[in-house]
Coordinates of C-alpha atoms in Angstrom, one line a residue:
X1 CA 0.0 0.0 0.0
X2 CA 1.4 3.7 -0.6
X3 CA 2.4 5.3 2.0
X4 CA 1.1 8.5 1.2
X5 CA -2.1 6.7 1.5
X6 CA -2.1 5.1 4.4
X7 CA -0.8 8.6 6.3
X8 CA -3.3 10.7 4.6
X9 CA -5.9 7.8 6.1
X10 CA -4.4 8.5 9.5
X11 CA -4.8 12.4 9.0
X12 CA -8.4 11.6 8.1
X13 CA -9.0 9.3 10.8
X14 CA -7.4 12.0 13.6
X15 CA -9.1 14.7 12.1
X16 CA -12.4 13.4 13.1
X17 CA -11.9 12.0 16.2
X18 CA -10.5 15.4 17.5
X19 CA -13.2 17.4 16.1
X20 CA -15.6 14.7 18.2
X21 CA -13.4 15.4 21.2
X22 CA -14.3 18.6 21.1
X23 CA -17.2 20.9 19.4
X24 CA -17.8 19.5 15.8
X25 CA -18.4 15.5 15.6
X26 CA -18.0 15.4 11.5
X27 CA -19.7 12.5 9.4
X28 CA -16.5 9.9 8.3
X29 CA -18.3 8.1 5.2
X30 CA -15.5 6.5 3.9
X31 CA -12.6 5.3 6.7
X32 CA -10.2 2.5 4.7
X33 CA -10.0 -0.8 6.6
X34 CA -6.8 -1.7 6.7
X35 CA -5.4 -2.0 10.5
X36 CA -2.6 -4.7 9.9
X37 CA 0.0 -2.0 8.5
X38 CA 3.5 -3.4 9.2
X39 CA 6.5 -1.6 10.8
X40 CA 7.8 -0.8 7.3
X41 CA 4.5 0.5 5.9
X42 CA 3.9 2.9 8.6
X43 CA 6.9 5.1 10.0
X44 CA 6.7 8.1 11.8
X45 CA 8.4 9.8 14.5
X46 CA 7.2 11.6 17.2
X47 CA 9.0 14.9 19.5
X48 CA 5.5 14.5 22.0
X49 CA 6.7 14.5 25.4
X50 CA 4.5 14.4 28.5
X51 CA 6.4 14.8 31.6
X52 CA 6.1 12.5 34.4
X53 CA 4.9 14.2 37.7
X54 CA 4.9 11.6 40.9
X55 CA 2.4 11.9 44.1
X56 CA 3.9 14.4 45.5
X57 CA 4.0 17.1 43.0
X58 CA 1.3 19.2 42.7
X59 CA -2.0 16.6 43.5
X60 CA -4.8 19.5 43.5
X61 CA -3.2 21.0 40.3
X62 CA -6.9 20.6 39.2
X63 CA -9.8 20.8 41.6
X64 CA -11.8 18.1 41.9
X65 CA -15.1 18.6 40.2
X66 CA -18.2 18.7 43.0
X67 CA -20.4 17.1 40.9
X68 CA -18.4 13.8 40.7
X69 CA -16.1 13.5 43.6
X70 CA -16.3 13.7 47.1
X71 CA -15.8 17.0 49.1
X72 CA -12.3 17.1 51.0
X73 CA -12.3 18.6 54.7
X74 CA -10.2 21.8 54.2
X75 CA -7.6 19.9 57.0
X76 CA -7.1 16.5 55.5
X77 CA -6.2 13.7 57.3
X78 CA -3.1 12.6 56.0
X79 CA -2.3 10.5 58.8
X80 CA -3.1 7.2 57.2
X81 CA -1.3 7.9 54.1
X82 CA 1.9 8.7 56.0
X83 CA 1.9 5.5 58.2
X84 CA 1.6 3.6 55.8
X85 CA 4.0 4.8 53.4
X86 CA 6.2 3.9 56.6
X87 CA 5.1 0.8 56.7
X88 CA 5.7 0.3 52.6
X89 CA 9.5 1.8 53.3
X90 CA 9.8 -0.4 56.7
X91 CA 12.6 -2.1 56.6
X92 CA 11.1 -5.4 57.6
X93 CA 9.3 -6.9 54.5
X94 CA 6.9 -9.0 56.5
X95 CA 5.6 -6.1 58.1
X96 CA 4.1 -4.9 54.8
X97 CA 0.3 -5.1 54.2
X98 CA -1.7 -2.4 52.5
X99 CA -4.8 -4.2 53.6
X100 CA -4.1 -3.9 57.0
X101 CA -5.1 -0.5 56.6
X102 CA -8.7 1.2 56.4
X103 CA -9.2 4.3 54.1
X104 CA -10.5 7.2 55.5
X105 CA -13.7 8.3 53.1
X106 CA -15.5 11.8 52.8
X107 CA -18.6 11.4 54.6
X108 CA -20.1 13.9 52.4
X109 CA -20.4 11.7 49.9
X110 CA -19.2 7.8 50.7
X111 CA -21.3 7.4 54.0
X112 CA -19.1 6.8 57.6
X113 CA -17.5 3.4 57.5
X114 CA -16.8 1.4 60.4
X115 CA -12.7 0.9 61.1
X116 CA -12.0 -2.5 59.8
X117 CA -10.2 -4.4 62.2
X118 CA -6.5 -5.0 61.1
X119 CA -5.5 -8.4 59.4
X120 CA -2.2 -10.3 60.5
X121 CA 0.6 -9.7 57.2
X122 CA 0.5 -13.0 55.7
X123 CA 4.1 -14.5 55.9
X124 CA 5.5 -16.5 52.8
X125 CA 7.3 -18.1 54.7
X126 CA 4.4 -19.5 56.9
X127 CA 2.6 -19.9 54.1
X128 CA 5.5 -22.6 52.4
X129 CA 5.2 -24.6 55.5
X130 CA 1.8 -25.2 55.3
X131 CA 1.7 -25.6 51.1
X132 CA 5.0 -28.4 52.2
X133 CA 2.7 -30.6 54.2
X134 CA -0.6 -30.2 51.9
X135 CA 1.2 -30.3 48.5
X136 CA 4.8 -30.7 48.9
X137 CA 5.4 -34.3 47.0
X138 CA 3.4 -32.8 43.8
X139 CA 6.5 -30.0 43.2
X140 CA 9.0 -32.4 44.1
X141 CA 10.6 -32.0 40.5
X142 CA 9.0 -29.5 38.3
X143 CA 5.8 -26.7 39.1
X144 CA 2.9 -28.4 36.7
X145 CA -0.9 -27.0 36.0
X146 CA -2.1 -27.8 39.6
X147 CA 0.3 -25.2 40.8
X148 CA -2.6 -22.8 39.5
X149 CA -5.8 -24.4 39.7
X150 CA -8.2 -23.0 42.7
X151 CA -10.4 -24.9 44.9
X152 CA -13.6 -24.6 42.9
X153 CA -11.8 -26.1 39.7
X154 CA -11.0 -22.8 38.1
X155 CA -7.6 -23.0 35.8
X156 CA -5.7 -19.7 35.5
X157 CA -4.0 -19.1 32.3
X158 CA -4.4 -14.9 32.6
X159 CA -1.2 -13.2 34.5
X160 CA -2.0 -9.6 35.1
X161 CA 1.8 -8.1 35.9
X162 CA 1.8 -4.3 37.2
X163 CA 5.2 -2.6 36.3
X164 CA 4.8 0.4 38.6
X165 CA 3.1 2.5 40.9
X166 CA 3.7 6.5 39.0
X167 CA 1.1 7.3 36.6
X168 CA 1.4 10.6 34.7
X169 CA -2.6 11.2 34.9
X170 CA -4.4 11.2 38.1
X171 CA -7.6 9.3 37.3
X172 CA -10.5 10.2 40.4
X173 CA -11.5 6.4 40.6
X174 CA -7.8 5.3 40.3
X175 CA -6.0 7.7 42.1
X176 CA -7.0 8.8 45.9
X177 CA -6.9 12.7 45.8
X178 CA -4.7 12.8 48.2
X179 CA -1.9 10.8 46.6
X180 CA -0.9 7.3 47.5
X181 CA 2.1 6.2 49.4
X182 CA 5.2 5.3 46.6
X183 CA 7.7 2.2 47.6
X184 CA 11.3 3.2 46.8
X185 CA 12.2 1.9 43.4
X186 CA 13.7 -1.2 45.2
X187 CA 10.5 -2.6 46.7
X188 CA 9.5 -3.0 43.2
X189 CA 10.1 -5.8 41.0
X190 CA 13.2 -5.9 39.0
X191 CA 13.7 -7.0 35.3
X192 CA 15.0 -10.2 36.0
X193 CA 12.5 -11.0 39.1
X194 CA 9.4 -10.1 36.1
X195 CA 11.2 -12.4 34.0
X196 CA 11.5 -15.4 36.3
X197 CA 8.0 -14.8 37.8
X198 CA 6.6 -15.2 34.3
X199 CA 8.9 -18.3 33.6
X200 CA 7.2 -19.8 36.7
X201 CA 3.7 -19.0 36.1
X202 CA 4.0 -20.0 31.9
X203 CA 5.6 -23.6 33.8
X204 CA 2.2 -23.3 35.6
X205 CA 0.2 -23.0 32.1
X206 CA -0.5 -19.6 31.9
X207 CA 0.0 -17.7 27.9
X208 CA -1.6 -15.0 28.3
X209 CA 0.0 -11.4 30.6
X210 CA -1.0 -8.1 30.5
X211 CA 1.0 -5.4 31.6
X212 CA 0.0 -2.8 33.4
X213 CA 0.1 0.1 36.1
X214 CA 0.7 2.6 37.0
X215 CA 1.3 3.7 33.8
X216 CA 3.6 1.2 32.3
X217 CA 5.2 3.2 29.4
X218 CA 7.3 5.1 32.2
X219 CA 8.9 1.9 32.6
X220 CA 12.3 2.5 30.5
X221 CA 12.8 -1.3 30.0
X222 CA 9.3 -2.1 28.9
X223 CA 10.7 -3.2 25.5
X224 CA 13.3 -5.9 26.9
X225 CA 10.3 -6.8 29.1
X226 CA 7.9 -7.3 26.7
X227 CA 10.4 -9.1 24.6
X228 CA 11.1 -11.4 27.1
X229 CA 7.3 -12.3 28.1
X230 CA 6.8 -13.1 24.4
X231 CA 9.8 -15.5 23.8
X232 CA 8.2 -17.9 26.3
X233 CA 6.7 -20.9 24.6
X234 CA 3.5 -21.1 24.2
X235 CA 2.7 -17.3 25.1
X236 CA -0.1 -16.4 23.0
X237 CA -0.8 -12.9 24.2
X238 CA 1.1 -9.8 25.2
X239 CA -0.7 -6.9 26.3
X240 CA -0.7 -3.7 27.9
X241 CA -3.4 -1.5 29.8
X242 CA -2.4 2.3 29.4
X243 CA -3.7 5.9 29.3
X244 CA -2.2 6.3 25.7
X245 CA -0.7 9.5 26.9
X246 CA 2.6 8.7 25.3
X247 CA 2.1 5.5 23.6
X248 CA 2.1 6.6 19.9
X249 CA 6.1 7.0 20.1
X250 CA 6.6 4.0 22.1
X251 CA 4.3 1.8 19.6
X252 CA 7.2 0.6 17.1
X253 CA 9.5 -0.9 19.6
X254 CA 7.1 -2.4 21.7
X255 CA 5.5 -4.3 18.6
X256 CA 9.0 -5.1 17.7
X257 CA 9.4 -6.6 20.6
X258 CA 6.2 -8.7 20.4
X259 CA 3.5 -6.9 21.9
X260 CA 0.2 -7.9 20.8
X261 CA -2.8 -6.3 22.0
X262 CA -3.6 -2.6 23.6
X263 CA -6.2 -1.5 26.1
X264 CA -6.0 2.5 26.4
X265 CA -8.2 4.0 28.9
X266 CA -10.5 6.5 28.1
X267 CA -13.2 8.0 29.8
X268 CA -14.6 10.7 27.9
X269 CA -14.2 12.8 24.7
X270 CA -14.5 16.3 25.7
X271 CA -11.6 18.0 26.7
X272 CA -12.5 19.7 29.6
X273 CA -14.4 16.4 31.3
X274 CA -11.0 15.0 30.3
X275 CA -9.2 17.0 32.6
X276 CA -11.5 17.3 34.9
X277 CA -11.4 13.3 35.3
X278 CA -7.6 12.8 34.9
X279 CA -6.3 16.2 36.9
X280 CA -4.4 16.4 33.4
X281 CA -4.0 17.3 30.0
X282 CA -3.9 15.0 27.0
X283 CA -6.8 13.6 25.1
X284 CA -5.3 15.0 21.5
X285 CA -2.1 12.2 22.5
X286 CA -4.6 9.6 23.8
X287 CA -7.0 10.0 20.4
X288 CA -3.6 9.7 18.2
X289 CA -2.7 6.6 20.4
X290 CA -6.0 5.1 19.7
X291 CA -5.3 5.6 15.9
X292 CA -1.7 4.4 15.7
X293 CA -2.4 1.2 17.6
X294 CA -5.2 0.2 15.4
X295 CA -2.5 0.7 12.3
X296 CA -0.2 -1.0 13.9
X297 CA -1.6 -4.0 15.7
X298 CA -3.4 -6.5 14.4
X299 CA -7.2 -5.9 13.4
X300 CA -9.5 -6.9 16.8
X301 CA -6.7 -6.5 18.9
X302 CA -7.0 -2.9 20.2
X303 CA -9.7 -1.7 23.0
X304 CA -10.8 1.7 25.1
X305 CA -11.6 1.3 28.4
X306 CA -14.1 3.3 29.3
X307 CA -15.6 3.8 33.1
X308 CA -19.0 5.0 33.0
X309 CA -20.1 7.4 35.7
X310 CA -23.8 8.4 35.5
X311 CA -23.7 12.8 35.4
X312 CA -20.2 12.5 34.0
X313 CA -20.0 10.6 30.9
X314 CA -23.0 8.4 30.4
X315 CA -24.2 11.4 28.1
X316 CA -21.5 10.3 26.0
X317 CA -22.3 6.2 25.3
X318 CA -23.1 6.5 21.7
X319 CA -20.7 9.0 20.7
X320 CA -18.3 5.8 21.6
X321 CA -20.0 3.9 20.1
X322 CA -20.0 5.5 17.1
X323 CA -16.2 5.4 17.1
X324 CA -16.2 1.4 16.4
X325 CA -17.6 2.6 13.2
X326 CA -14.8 4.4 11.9
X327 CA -12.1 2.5 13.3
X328 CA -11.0 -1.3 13.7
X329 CA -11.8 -0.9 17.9
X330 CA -13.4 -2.6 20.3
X331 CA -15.2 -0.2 22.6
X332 CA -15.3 -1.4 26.7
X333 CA -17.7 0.1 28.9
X334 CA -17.0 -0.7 32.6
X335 CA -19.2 -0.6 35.4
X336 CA -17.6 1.8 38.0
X337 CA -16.0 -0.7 40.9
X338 CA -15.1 0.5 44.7
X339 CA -11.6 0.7 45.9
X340 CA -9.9 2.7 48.3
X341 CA -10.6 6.0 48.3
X342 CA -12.3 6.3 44.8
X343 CA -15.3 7.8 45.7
X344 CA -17.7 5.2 45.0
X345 CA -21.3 6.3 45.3
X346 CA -24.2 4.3 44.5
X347 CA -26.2 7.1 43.5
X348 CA -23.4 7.5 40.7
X349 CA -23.2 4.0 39.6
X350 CA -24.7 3.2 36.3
X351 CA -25.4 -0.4 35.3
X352 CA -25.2 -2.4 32.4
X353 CA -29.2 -2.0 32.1
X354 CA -28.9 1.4 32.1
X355 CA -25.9 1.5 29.4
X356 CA -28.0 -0.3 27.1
X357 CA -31.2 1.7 27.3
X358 CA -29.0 4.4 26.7
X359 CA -27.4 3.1 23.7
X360 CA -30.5 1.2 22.1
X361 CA -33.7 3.2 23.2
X362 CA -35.3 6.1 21.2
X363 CA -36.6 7.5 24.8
X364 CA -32.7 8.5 25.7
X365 CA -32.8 11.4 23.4
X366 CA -29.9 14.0 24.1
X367 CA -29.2 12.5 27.2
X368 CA -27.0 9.6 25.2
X369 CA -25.1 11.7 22.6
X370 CA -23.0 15.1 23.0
X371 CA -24.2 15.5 19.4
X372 CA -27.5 14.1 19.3
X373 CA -26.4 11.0 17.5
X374 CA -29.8 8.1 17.4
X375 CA -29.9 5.2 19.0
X376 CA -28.1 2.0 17.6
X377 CA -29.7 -1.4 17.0
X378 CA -26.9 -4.5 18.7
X379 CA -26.6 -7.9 18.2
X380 CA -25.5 -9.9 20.3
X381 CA -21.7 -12.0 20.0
X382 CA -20.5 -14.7 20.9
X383 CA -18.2 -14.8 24.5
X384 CA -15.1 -16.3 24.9
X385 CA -14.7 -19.0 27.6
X386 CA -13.3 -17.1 30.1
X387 CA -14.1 -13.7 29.0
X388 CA -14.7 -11.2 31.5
X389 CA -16.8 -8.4 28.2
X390 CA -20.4 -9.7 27.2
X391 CA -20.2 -8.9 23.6
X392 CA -22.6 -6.7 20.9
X393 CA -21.3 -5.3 17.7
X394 CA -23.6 -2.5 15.2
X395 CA -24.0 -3.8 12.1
X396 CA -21.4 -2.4 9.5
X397 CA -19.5 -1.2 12.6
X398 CA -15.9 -2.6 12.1
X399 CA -15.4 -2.9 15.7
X400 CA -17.4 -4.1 18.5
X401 CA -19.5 -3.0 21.4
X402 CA -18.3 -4.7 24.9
X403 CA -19.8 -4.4 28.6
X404 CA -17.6 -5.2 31.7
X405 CA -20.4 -6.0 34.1
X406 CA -18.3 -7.1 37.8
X407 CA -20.7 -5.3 39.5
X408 CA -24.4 -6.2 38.9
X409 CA -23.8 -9.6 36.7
X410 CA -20.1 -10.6 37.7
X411 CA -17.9 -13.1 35.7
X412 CA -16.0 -14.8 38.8
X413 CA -17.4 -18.0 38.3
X414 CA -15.0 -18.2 34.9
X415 CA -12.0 -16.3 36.4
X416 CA -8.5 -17.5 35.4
X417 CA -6.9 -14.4 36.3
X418 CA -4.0 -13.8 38.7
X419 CA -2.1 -10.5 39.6
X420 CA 1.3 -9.3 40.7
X421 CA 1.2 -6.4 42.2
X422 CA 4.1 -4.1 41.5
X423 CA 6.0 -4.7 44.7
X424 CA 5.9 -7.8 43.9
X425 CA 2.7 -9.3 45.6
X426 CA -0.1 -12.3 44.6
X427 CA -3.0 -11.0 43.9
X428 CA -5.5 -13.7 43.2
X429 CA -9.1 -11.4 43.6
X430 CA -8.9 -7.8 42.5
X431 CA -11.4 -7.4 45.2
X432 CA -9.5 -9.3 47.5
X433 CA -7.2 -8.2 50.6
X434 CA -5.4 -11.0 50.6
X435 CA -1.5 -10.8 49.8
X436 CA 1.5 -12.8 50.0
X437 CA 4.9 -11.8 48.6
X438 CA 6.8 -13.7 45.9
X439 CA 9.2 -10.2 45.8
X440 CA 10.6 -11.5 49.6
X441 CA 10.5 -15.2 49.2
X442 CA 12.6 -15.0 45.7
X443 CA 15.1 -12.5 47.6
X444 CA 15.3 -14.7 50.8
X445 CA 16.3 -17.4 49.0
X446 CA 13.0 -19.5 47.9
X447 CA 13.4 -22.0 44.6
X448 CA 11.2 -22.3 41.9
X449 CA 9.7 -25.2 43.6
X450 CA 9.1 -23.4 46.9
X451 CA 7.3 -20.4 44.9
X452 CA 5.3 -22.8 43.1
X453 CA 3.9 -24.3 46.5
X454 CA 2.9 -20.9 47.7
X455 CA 1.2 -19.7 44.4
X456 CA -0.9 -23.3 44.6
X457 CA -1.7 -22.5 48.7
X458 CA -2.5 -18.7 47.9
X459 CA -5.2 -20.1 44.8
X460 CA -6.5 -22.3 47.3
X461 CA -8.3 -19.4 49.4
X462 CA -9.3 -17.6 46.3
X463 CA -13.5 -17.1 47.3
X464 CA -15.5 -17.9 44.5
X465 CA -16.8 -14.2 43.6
X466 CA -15.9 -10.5 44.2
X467 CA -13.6 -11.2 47.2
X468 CA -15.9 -12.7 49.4
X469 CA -17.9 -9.6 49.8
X470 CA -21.6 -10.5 47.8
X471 CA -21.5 -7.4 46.1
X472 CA -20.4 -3.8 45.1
X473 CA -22.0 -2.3 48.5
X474 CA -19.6 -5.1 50.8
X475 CA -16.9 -4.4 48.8
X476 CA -17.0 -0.6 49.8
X477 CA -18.0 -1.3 53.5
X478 CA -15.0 -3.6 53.4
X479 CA -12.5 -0.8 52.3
X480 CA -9.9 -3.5 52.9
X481 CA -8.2 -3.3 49.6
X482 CA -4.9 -1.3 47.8
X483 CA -6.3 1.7 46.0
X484 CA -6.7 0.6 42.6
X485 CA -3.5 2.0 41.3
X486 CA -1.7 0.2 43.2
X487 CA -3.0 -2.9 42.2
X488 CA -2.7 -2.4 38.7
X489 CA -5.5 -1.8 36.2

């Protein structure tokens, strides 16, 4: 194909999205198809640059919109925040547990919550002896498929591997608005400690990991990373979950070194919601993003995340929509979940029900399109075996129409997903508290085998559904869980 072609496609495509973005959503007719361009087709540098700014520097650069997020006592209480970044920094490893600690909500807006009593840090090394005398004769030699099967059957082939705890944006139901508490860089996971982590777990049976954060692209050895995941046998599937913000100029070497799908979050497309959401500038670099991955990854491999708030962006569903139309993208819309200081309001939750009426019914009206685009007619897909998005597509739409439903129709009862945490903790619930450190026991000396045996005794207390809490409501009145950036998205 001529490359003059395929960029002046690209200046099309760009075009309209920004004039969506912003005041004037113009009609795309004709969009070409092709999203499989090579490396060698498509070249283009880039001189963007967004620079990183961590916790600490200038939080409340943005105010926090009233209409969205919970009211802030003029004196905040900072006291939890600063324990436990002691506790993070402590030079005792054992002594680290983020769930041992009970947020501190606005009562303006979240309800007073009870103090959650604290739970006793989970030891690794406790946790080997017990996994020896259960299940020590099956690791004898090699870690094998059991290593990763839970007690209700459940085989987990999904590693979800957080790279950091920085983000350059400062998303309201990511990031707490007073910051969170950042580990030095060496309680995080090294290179090498990723790599053998993801040697175990692939021994284990898992082919699929998704990178993510933080923000991942501030990692400066993503590529040998990514490289490295996707020279394991049998790995089928390297991803990463991002804000886009810079991912246009990291795109050739990370699909050099074997990257094969994209999630970039995005949770509106006007400007000024943007920034009112993310405490930053940026959608122009996230819309481009959204572009240059669909023209440089393979077709059906590209998705925006998209949390729906109802009086933030569920005015905005079929605008998405309409963006699967014109490019080769799946569009995700995510019921809002609780974590730690996110502001979670029932009253601003907005269900898959609701999502669907606003996407399909003629009684919406305005209330589903910035630009008063009509309802659209779904049908229904077919869903993978263990996938977490129940499927629709529009007809003549190239890309399709998914809903992540944990909180009013959850998914746990096909889970094969596990996480590490950035600091190098075993995750096996997002909604969970529970934690044990594969970081310590590989730097105190554990083998393969012995890290094997605690993965297999950490699956085993996995609860069948949303953490053991029954539903969105216990999970916030738990508020036993890492904010969600520090669990990884």
């Amino acid at each position: 194909m001529n490359l003059n072609k395929i960029m002046s496609t690209h200046v099309l495509v760009r075009s309209a999205l920004v004039q969506h973005a912003t005041s004037e959503i113009g009609v795309i007719d004709t969009i070409r198809k092709s999203s499989s361009h090579t490396l060698q087709q498509r070249k283009r540098t880039t001189n963007d640059s967004f620079s990183i700014i961590n916790s600490e520097d200038s939080i409340n650069r943005f105010d926090r919109p009233d209409e969205f997020s919970p009211k802030v006592h003029k004196q905040k209480d900072m006291s939890r925040l600063v324990e436990l970044r002691k506790r993070l920094q402590s030079d005792d490893p054992r002594k680290v547990k983020l769930s041992n600690f009970s947020a501190k909500q606005s009562a303006d807006s979240i309800g007073q919550q009870q103090q959650q009593p604290q739970t006793p840090p989970t030891s690794w090394r406790d946790v080997l002896a017990t996994a020896r005398k259960l299940y020590g004769e099956e690791f004898q030699q090699e870690p094998n498929s059991s290593m990763l099967t839970d007690s209700f059957s459940r085989r987990h082939s999904y590693l979800r591997i957080s790279l950091g705890e920085r983000c350059n944006l400062r998303c309201l139901y990511c990031m707490p608005h007073d910051g969170v508490p950042l580990q030095p860089e060496e309680k995080l996971l090294k290179a090498d400690e990723i790599d053998r982590l993801v040697a175990l777990f692939t021994a284990g049976g898992v082919n699929k990991v998704r990178l993510t954060g933080g923000e991942p692209l501030l990692r400066q050895d993503l590529p040998q990373i990514v490289a490295s995941i996707a020279s394991r046998p049998n790995m089928e599937s390297v991803g990463i979950t991002t804000n886009g913000i810079t991912l246009s100029r990291h795109l050739p070497s990370l699909v050099e070194a074997g990257l094969t799908h994209a999630n970039i979050s995005l949770d509106t497309l006007n400007d000024s919601k943007f920034v009112e959401i993310t405490r930053r500038k940026g959608l122009a670099q996230v819309l481009r993003s959204i572009e240059d991955a669909c023209a440089m990854l393979p077709e059906g491999n590209v998705k925006i995340n998209c949390v729906v708030m109802k009086g933030f962006n569920d005015v905005e569903l079929r605008d998405f929509v309409y963006m699967s139309k014109v490019l080769p993208v799946d569009i995700r819309f995510i019921e809002w979940m609780p974590f730690n200081d996110n502001g979670w309001n029932k009253d601003r939750f907005f269900s898959y029900n609701e999502m669907m009426k606003r996407i399909t019914s003629d009684d919406a009206g305005e209330m589903s399109s910035l630009k008063g685009l009509g309802p659209f007619e779904l049908r229904r897909l077919v869903d993978g075996a263990n996938d977490t998005t129940k499927w629709w597509q529009v007809a003549g739409h190239e890309g399709r129409l998914g809903f992540i439903t944990s909180m009013t129709e959850h998914f746990c009862g096909t889970c094969n997903r596990v996480r590490l945490t950035a600091d190098g903790q075993l995750k096996v619930c997002l909604f969970g508290s529970t934690e044990v450190s594969l970081r310590d026991a590989m730097r105190e000396g554990a083998n393969d085998a012995d890290l094997a045996l605690i993965v297999r005794a950490a699956l085993q207390k996995k609860k069948f559904a949303l953490g053991g809490h029954g539903n969105a409501e216990g999970i916030k009145k738990a508020n036993d869980n890492r904010p969600m950036i520090l669990i990884g998205g």
